[in-house]
Coordinates of N, CA and C in Angstrom, one line a residue:
X873 N 11.8 167.3 -241.9 CA 12.4 167.3 -240.5 C 12.8 168.7 -240.1
X874 N 12.0 169.7 -240.3 CA 12.5 171.0 -239.9 C 11.8 171.5 -238.6
X875 N 11.2 170.6 -237.9 CA 10.6 171.0 -236.6 C 11.7 171.3 -235.6
X876 N 11.4 172.3 -234.7 CA 12.5 172.8 -233.8 C 13.2 171.7 -233.0
X877 N 12.4 170.6 -232.6 CA 13.0 169.6 -231.8 C 13.9 168.7 -232.6
X878 N 13.9 168.8 -233.9 CA 14.6 167.9 -234.7 C 16.0 168.3 -235.0
X879 N 16.5 169.4 -234.3 CA 17.9 169.9 -234.5 C 18.9 168.8 -234.1
X880 N 20.0 168.7 -234.8 CA 21.0 167.7 -234.5 C 21.6 168.1 -233.2
X881 N 21.6 167.1 -232.3 CA 22.1 167.4 -230.9 C 23.5 167.9 -230.8
X882 N 24.4 167.4 -231.7 CA 25.8 167.8 -231.6 C 25.9 169.3 -231.8
X883 N 25.2 169.8 -232.9 CA 25.2 171.3 -233.1 C 24.6 172.0 -232.0
X884 N 23.6 171.5 -231.4 CA 22.9 172.1 -230.3 C 23.9 172.2 -229.1
X885 N 24.6 171.1 -228.9 CA 25.6 171.2 -227.8 C 26.7 172.2 -228.0
X886 N 27.1 172.3 -229.3 CA 28.1 173.2 -229.6 C 27.6 174.7 -229.4
X887 N 26.4 174.9 -229.8 CA 25.9 176.3 -229.6 C 25.4 176.6 -228.2
X888 N 25.0 175.6 -227.4 CA 24.5 175.9 -226.1 C 25.4 175.3 -225.0
X889 N 25.7 174.0 -225.1 CA 26.4 173.3 -224.1 C 27.7 174.0 -223.7
X890 N 28.5 174.2 -224.7 CA 29.9 174.8 -224.5 C 29.8 176.2 -223.9
X891 N 29.0 177.1 -224.5 CA 28.9 178.4 -223.9 C 28.4 178.4 -222.4
X892 N 27.4 177.5 -222.2 CA 26.9 177.4 -220.8 C 28.0 176.9 -219.9
X893 N 28.7 175.9 -220.4 CA 29.7 175.2 -219.6 C 30.8 176.3 -219.2
X894 N 31.2 177.1 -220.1 CA 32.1 178.2 -219.8 C 31.6 179.1 -218.7
X895 N 30.3 179.5 -218.8 CA 29.7 180.5 -217.9 C 29.4 179.9 -216.6
X896 N 28.8 178.7 -216.5 CA 28.3 178.1 -215.3 C 29.2 177.0 -214.7
X897 N 30.2 176.5 -215.5 CA 31.0 175.4 -215.0 C 30.4 174.1 -215.4
X898 N 29.1 174.0 -215.6 CA 28.5 172.8 -216.1 C 27.1 173.1 -216.6
X899 N 26.8 172.6 -217.8 CA 25.5 172.8 -218.4 C 24.4 172.4 -217.5
X900 N 24.6 171.3 -216.7 CA 23.5 170.8 -215.8 C 23.2 171.9 -214.8
X901 N 24.2 172.6 -214.2 CA 23.9 173.6 -213.2 C 23.1 174.8 -213.9
X902 N 23.5 175.0 -215.1 CA 22.7 176.1 -215.8 C 21.3 175.7 -216.0
X903 N 21.1 174.4 -216.4 CA 19.7 173.9 -216.6 C 18.9 174.0 -215.3
X904 N 19.6 173.7 -214.2 CA 18.9 173.8 -212.9 C 18.4 175.2 -212.6
X905 N 19.2 176.2 -213.0 CA 18.8 177.6 -212.8 C 17.6 177.9 -213.7
X906 N 17.6 177.3 -214.9 CA 16.5 177.4 -215.8 C 15.2 176.9 -215.2
X907 N 15.3 175.9 -214.4 CA 14.1 175.3 -213.7 C 13.5 176.3 -212.8
X908 N 14.3 177.0 -212.0 CA 13.8 177.9 -211.0 C 13.4 179.3 -211.6
X909 N 13.7 179.4 -212.9 CA 13.4 180.7 -213.6 C 14.2 181.9 -213.0
X910 N 15.3 181.5 -212.3 CA 16.1 182.6 -211.6 C 16.8 183.4 -212.7
X911 N 17.0 182.8 -213.8 CA 17.9 183.5 -214.7 C 17.6 182.9 -216.1
X912 N 17.6 183.8 -217.1 CA 17.4 183.4 -218.5 C 18.8 182.9 -219.0
X913 N 19.0 181.6 -218.9 CA 20.4 181.1 -219.1 C 20.7 181.2 -220.6
X914 N 19.7 181.3 -221.5 CA 20.0 181.4 -222.9 C 20.2 182.8 -223.4
X915 N 20.1 183.8 -222.5 CA 20.1 185.2 -222.9 C 21.4 185.5 -223.6
X916 N 22.5 185.0 -223.1 CA 23.8 185.3 -223.7 C 24.2 184.5 -225.0
X917 N 23.2 183.8 -225.5 CA 23.5 183.1 -226.8 C 22.6 183.6 -227.9
X918 N 23.1 184.7 -228.5 CA 22.3 185.5 -229.5 C 21.9 184.7 -230.7
X919 N 22.6 183.7 -231.1 CA 22.3 183.0 -232.4 C 21.3 181.9 -232.2
X920 N 20.6 181.9 -231.0 CA 19.6 180.8 -230.8 C 18.2 181.2 -231.2
X921 N 17.6 180.3 -231.9 CA 16.2 180.5 -232.4 C 15.3 180.5 -231.1
X922 N 14.4 181.5 -231.0 CA 13.5 181.5 -229.8 C 12.7 180.2 -229.7
X923 N 12.4 179.6 -230.8 CA 11.6 178.3 -230.8 C 12.4 177.2 -230.2
X924 N 13.7 177.2 -230.5 CA 14.6 176.2 -229.9 C 14.7 176.4 -228.4
X925 N 14.8 177.6 -228.0 CA 14.9 177.9 -226.6 C 13.7 177.4 -225.9
X926 N 12.5 177.6 -226.5 CA 11.3 177.2 -225.9 C 11.2 175.6 -225.8
X927 N 11.6 175.0 -226.9 CA 11.6 173.5 -226.8 C 12.5 173.0 -225.8
X928 N 13.7 173.6 -225.7 CA 14.7 173.2 -224.8 C 14.3 173.4 -223.3
X929 N 13.8 174.6 -223.1 CA 13.3 174.9 -221.7 C 12.3 173.9 -221.3
X930 N 11.3 173.6 -222.2 CA 10.3 172.7 -221.9 C 10.9 171.3 -221.5
X931 N 11.9 170.9 -222.3 CA 12.5 169.6 -222.2 C 13.2 169.5 -220.8
X932 N 14.0 170.6 -220.5 CA 14.7 170.6 -219.3 C 13.8 170.5 -218.1
X933 N 12.7 171.3 -218.2 CA 11.7 171.3 -217.0 C 11.2 169.9 -216.8
X934 N 10.9 169.1 -217.9 CA 10.4 167.8 -217.8 C 11.4 166.8 -217.2
X935 N 12.7 167.0 -217.7 CA 13.7 166.0 -217.4 C 14.3 166.3 -216.0
X936 N 14.5 167.5 -215.7 CA 15.2 167.8 -214.4 C 14.3 168.2 -213.3
X937 N 13.0 168.2 -213.5 CA 12.1 168.6 -212.4 C 12.3 167.6 -211.3
X938 N 12.4 168.0 -210.1 CA 12.7 167.1 -209.0 C 11.6 166.0 -208.9
X939 N 12.0 164.8 -208.8 CA 11.1 163.7 -208.6 C 10.9 163.4 -207.1
X940 N 9.6 163.2 -206.8 CA 9.4 162.9 -205.4 C 10.1 161.6 -205.0
X941 N 10.7 161.5 -203.8 CA 11.4 160.3 -203.4 C 10.5 159.5 -202.5
X942 N 10.5 158.3 -202.7 CA 9.6 157.4 -201.8 C 10.4 156.9 -200.7
X943 N 9.9 157.2 -199.5 CA 10.6 156.7 -198.2 C 9.7 155.6 -197.7
X944 N 10.4 154.5 -197.2 CA 9.6 153.4 -196.8 C 10.2 152.8 -195.5
X945 N 9.3 152.3 -194.6 CA 9.7 151.5 -193.5 C 8.8 150.3 -193.4
X946 N 9.3 149.2 -192.9 CA 8.5 148.0 -192.7 C 8.4 147.7 -191.2
X947 N 7.2 147.6 -190.6 CA 7.0 147.4 -189.2 C 6.0 146.2 -189.0
X948 N 6.3 145.5 -187.9 CA 5.3 144.5 -187.4 C 4.6 145.1 -186.2
X949 N 3.3 145.1 -186.2 CA 2.6 145.7 -185.0 C 1.6 144.6 -184.6
X950 N 1.8 144.2 -183.3 CA 0.9 143.2 -182.7 C 0.3 143.6 -181.4
X951 N -0.9 143.1 -181.1 CA -1.5 143.4 -179.8 C -2.4 142.2 -179.5
X952 N -2.1 141.5 -178.5 CA -2.8 140.3 -178.1 C -3.7 140.6 -176.9
X953 N -3.9 141.9 -176.5 CA -4.8 142.1 -175.4 C -6.2 142.2 -175.9
X954 N -7.1 142.6 -175.0 CA -8.5 142.6 -175.4 C -8.8 143.5 -176.6
X955 N -8.1 144.7 -176.6 CA -8.4 145.6 -177.7 C -7.8 145.1 -179.1
X956 N -6.8 144.3 -179.0 CA -6.3 143.6 -180.2 C -6.2 144.5 -181.5
X957 N -6.9 144.1 -182.5 CA -6.8 144.7 -183.8 C -7.2 146.2 -183.8
X958 N -8.1 146.6 -182.9 CA -8.5 148.0 -182.8 C -7.3 148.8 -182.3
X959 N -6.6 148.2 -181.3 CA -5.4 149.0 -180.8 C -4.4 149.1 -181.9
X960 N -4.2 148.1 -182.7 CA -3.3 148.2 -183.8 C -3.7 149.3 -184.8
X961 N -5.0 149.3 -185.2 CA -5.5 150.3 -186.1 C -5.4 151.7 -185.6
X962 N -5.7 151.9 -184.3 CA -5.6 153.2 -183.7 C -4.2 153.7 -183.7
X963 N -3.3 152.8 -183.4 CA -1.9 153.2 -183.3 C -1.3 153.6 -184.7
X964 N -1.7 152.8 -185.7 CA -1.3 153.1 -187.1 C -1.9 154.4 -187.6
X965 N -3.1 154.6 -187.2 CA -3.8 155.9 -187.6 C -3.1 157.1 -187.0
X966 N -2.7 156.9 -185.7 CA -2.0 158.0 -185.1 C -0.7 158.3 -185.8
X967 N -0.1 157.3 -186.4 CA 1.1 157.5 -187.2 C 0.9 158.3 -188.5
X968 N -0.2 157.9 -189.1 CA -0.5 158.6 -190.4 C -0.9 160.1 -190.2
X969 N -1.4 160.4 -189.0 CA -1.8 161.7 -188.7 C -0.6 162.7 -188.7
X970 N 0.6 162.2 -188.6 CA 1.8 163.0 -188.5 C 2.2 163.5 -190.0
X971 N 1.5 162.9 -191.0 CA 1.8 163.3 -192.3 C 1.5 164.8 -192.6
X972 N 2.2 165.4 -193.5 CA 2.0 166.8 -193.9 C 1.7 166.8 -195.4
X973 N 1.3 168.0 -195.9 CA 1.1 168.1 -197.3 C 2.3 167.8 -198.1
X974 N 3.5 168.2 -197.6 CA 4.8 167.9 -198.3 C 5.2 166.5 -198.2
X975 N 4.7 165.8 -197.1 CA 5.2 164.5 -196.8 C 4.0 163.7 -196.2
X976 N 3.0 163.3 -197.0 CA 1.9 162.5 -196.5 C 2.3 161.1 -196.1
X977 N 1.8 160.6 -195.0 CA 2.2 159.3 -194.6 C 1.0 158.3 -194.8
X978 N 1.4 157.2 -195.5 CA 0.4 156.1 -195.8 C 0.9 154.8 -195.1
X979 N 0.0 154.1 -194.6 CA 0.3 152.8 -194.0 C -0.6 151.7 -194.7
X980 N 0.1 150.7 -195.2 CA -0.6 149.6 -195.9 C -0.3 148.3 -195.2
X981 N -1.3 147.4 -195.1 CA -1.0 146.1 -194.6 C -0.4 145.2 -195.7
X982 N 0.7 144.6 -195.3 CA 1.3 143.6 -196.3 C 0.7 142.3 -196.0
X983 N 0.8 141.8 -194.8 CA 0.1 140.6 -194.3 C 0.3 140.7 -192.8
X984 N -0.8 140.5 -192.0 CA -0.7 140.6 -190.6 C 0.5 139.8 -190.1
X985 N 1.3 140.3 -189.2 CA 1.3 141.7 -188.5 C 2.2 142.7 -189.2
X986 N 2.5 142.5 -190.5 CA 3.5 143.3 -191.2 C 2.8 144.5 -192.0
X987 N 3.3 145.7 -191.7 CA 2.7 146.9 -192.3 C 3.9 147.6 -193.0
X988 N 3.6 148.3 -194.1 CA 4.6 149.1 -194.8 C 4.1 150.6 -194.6
X989 N 5.1 151.4 -194.1 CA 4.8 152.8 -193.8 C 5.5 153.6 -194.9
X990 N 4.8 154.4 -195.7 CA 5.5 155.2 -196.8 C 5.2 156.6 -196.8
X991 N 6.0 157.4 -197.4 CA 5.7 158.8 -197.7 C 6.5 159.1 -199.0
X992 N 6.0 160.1 -199.7 CA 6.7 160.6 -200.9 C 7.0 162.1 -200.7
X993 N 8.2 162.4 -200.9 CA 8.6 163.8 -200.6 C 9.8 164.2 -201.5
X994 N 9.9 165.5 -201.7 CA 11.0 166.0 -202.5 C 12.3 166.1 -201.6
X995 N 12.1 166.1 -200.3 CA 13.2 166.2 -199.4 C 13.4 164.9 -198.6
X996 N 14.5 164.1 -199.0 CA 14.7 162.8 -198.4 C 14.8 162.8 -196.9
X997 N 15.6 163.7 -196.4 CA 15.8 163.8 -194.9 C 14.5 164.1 -194.2
X998 N 13.8 165.0 -194.8 CA 12.5 165.3 -194.2 C 11.6 164.1 -194.1
X999 N 11.6 163.3 -195.2 CA 10.8 162.1 -195.3 C 11.1 161.1 -194.3
X1000 N 12.5 160.8 -194.2 CA 12.9 159.8 -193.2 C 12.6 160.3 -191.8
X1001 N 12.8 161.6 -191.6 CA 12.5 162.2 -190.3 C 11.0 162.0 -189.9
X1002 N 10.1 162.2 -190.9 CA 8.7 162.1 -190.6 C 8.2 160.7 -190.4
X1003 N 8.9 159.7 -191.1 CA 8.5 158.3 -190.8 C 9.0 157.9 -189.4
X1004 N 10.2 158.4 -189.1 CA 10.7 158.0 -187.7 C 9.8 158.6 -186.6
X1005 N 9.3 159.8 -186.8 CA 8.4 160.4 -185.9 C 7.1 159.5 -185.8
X1006 N 6.6 159.1 -187.0 CA 5.4 158.3 -187.1 C 5.6 157.0 -186.3
X1007 N 6.7 156.4 -186.5 CA 7.0 155.1 -185.8 C 7.1 155.3 -184.3
X1008 N 7.6 156.5 -183.9 CA 7.7 156.8 -182.4 C 6.3 156.8 -181.9
X1009 N 5.4 157.5 -182.6 CA 4.0 157.7 -182.1 C 3.3 156.3 -182.1
X1010 N 3.5 155.5 -183.2 CA 2.9 154.2 -183.2 C 3.4 153.4 -182.0
X1011 N 4.7 153.4 -181.7 CA 5.3 152.7 -180.6 C 4.7 153.1 -179.3
X1012 N 4.5 154.4 -179.1 CA 3.9 154.9 -177.9 C 2.5 154.4 -177.7
X1013 N 1.7 154.5 -178.8 CA 0.3 154.1 -178.7 C 0.1 152.6 -178.5
X1014 N 0.9 151.9 -179.2 CA 0.7 150.4 -179.1 C 1.2 149.9 -177.8
X1015 N 2.2 150.5 -177.3 CA 2.8 150.1 -176.0 C 1.8 150.4 -174.9
X1016 N 1.2 151.5 -175.0 CA 0.1 151.9 -174.0 C -1.0 150.9 -173.9
X1017 N -1.3 150.3 -175.1 CA -2.4 149.3 -175.2 C -1.9 147.9 -174.9
X1018 N -0.7 147.7 -174.6 CA -0.2 146.4 -174.2 C 0.3 145.6 -175.4
X1019 N 0.5 146.3 -176.6 CA 0.9 145.6 -177.8 C 2.4 145.9 -178.0
X1020 N 2.9 145.5 -179.1 CA 4.3 145.9 -179.4 C 4.6 146.1 -180.9
X1021 N 5.6 146.8 -181.2 CA 6.0 147.1 -182.6 C 7.5 146.6 -182.8
X1022 N 7.7 146.1 -183.9 CA 9.0 145.6 -184.2 C 9.4 146.2 -185.6
X1023 N 10.4 147.1 -185.6 CA 10.8 147.7 -186.9 C 11.6 146.8 -187.7
X1024 N 11.1 146.2 -188.8 CA 11.8 145.3 -189.6 C 12.8 146.0 -190.6
X1025 N 12.4 147.1 -191.0 CA 13.3 147.9 -191.9 C 13.1 149.4 -191.5
X1026 N 14.1 150.0 -191.1 CA 14.1 151.4 -190.7 C 13.8 152.3 -191.9
X1027 N 13.2 153.5 -191.8 CA 12.9 154.3 -192.9 C 14.1 154.5 -193.8
X1028 N 13.9 154.3 -195.1 CA 15.0 154.6 -196.1 C 14.3 154.9 -197.4
X1029 N 15.1 155.6 -198.3 CA 14.6 155.9 -199.6 C 14.6 154.6 -200.4
X1030 N 13.5 154.4 -201.2 CA 13.5 153.2 -202.0 C 13.4 153.5 -203.4
X1031 N 13.9 152.6 -204.2 CA 13.9 152.8 -205.7 C 12.6 152.2 -206.3
X1032 N 12.4 152.6 -207.5 CA 11.2 152.0 -208.3 C 11.3 150.5 -208.3
X1033 N 12.5 149.9 -208.4 CA 12.6 148.5 -208.4 C 12.1 147.8 -207.1
X1034 N 12.5 148.4 -206.0 CA 12.1 147.9 -204.7 C 10.6 148.0 -204.6
X1035 N 10.0 149.1 -205.1 CA 8.6 149.4 -205.1 C 7.9 148.3 -205.8
X1036 N 8.4 147.9 -207.0 CA 7.8 146.9 -207.9 C 7.9 145.6 -207.2
X1037 N 9.0 145.3 -206.5 CA 9.1 144.0 -205.8 C 8.1 143.9 -204.6
X1038 N 7.9 145.1 -203.9 CA 6.9 145.1 -202.9 C 5.5 144.8 -203.4
X1039 N 5.2 145.5 -204.5 CA 3.9 145.3 -205.1 C 3.7 143.8 -205.5
X1040 N 4.7 143.2 -206.0 CA 4.6 141.8 -206.4 C 4.4 140.9 -205.2
X1041 N 5.1 141.2 -204.1 CA 5.0 140.5 -202.8 C 3.6 140.6 -202.3
X1042 N 3.0 141.8 -202.4 CA 1.7 142.1 -201.8 C 0.6 141.3 -202.6
X1043 N 0.8 141.2 -204.0 CA -0.1 140.4 -204.8 C 0.0 139.0 -204.4
X1044 N 1.2 138.4 -204.3 CA 1.3 137.0 -203.9 C 0.6 136.7 -202.6
X1045 N 0.9 137.6 -201.6 CA 0.3 137.4 -200.3 C -1.2 137.5 -200.4
X1046 N -1.7 138.4 -201.2 CA -3.2 138.5 -201.3 C -3.8 137.2 -201.9
X1047 N -3.1 136.7 -202.9 CA -3.5 135.5 -203.6 C -3.5 134.3 -202.6
X1048 N -2.5 134.2 -201.8 CA -2.4 133.2 -200.8 C -3.5 133.3 -199.7
X1049 N -3.7 134.6 -199.3 CA -4.7 134.8 -198.3 C -6.1 134.4 -198.8
X1050 N -6.4 134.6 -200.1 CA -7.7 134.2 -200.7 C -7.8 132.7 -200.6
X1051 N -6.7 132.0 -200.9 CA -6.8 130.5 -200.9 C -7.1 130.1 -199.5
X1052 N -6.3 130.7 -198.5 CA -6.5 130.3 -197.1 C -7.9 130.6 -196.6
X1053 N -8.5 131.8 -197.0 CA -9.8 132.1 -196.6 C -10.8 131.0 -196.9
X1054 N -10.6 130.4 -198.1 CA -11.5 129.4 -198.5 C -11.5 128.2 -197.5
X1055 N -10.3 127.9 -196.9 CA -10.2 126.8 -196.0 C -10.8 127.2 -194.6
X1056 N -10.5 128.4 -194.3 CA -10.8 128.8 -192.9 C -12.3 129.0 -192.6
X1057 N -13.0 129.3 -193.6 CA -14.4 129.7 -193.3 C -15.2 128.7 -192.6
X1058 N -15.1 127.4 -193.0 CA -15.9 126.3 -192.4 C -15.5 126.2 -190.9
X1059 N -14.1 126.3 -190.7 CA -13.7 126.2 -189.3 C -14.2 127.3 -188.4
X1060 N -14.1 128.5 -189.0 CA -14.5 129.8 -188.3 C -15.9 129.7 -187.9
X1061 N -16.8 129.2 -188.7 CA -18.2 129.1 -188.4 C -18.4 128.1 -187.2
X1062 N -17.6 127.0 -187.2 CA -17.8 126.1 -186.1 C -17.5 126.7 -184.8
X1063 N -16.5 127.5 -184.7 CA -16.1 128.2 -183.5 C -17.2 129.0 -182.9
X1064 N -17.9 129.7 -183.8 CA -18.9 130.6 -183.3 C -20.1 129.9 -182.7
X1065 N -20.4 128.7 -183.2 CA -21.6 127.9 -182.8 C -21.6 127.6 -181.3

């Protein structure tokens, strides 16, 4: 067990954590500096093995690297005029076009008329802002076409757990839709005749 990562954590904290704490007020703040490469935070710790520094730096970058935040809004979009579903599609598409490289906007159908609008971004406020703008554009477009939008959940940051719940809901709805499709087909054909 002589590999550099196998150092006893307590010793490591004594030789790194405390000195950094004294200098930066908190080891975490020092580690954040390490992320941006603004400063070699381990420079003032002469008795550190360069290999340890490398392992640590790598670990810090993996653990503290900013995680993209998922922003989500739920909307119901309906249009019962002649253009119907095309108007809905066009409006939603106009919303996705507001996405940027930093904050791309995706819109998925949960089950008609419910859609989920999402973006992933490092900047929560920017993400919420871009979804609000997308909803404004969707509202404008769908209203022009004689349809309407109902915001069921305003844009907010969502956790992994909420994401998992949404995925489960979508699977359930898809399964139900498949069952219903089986029933509807015969009726649908009769209408066309």
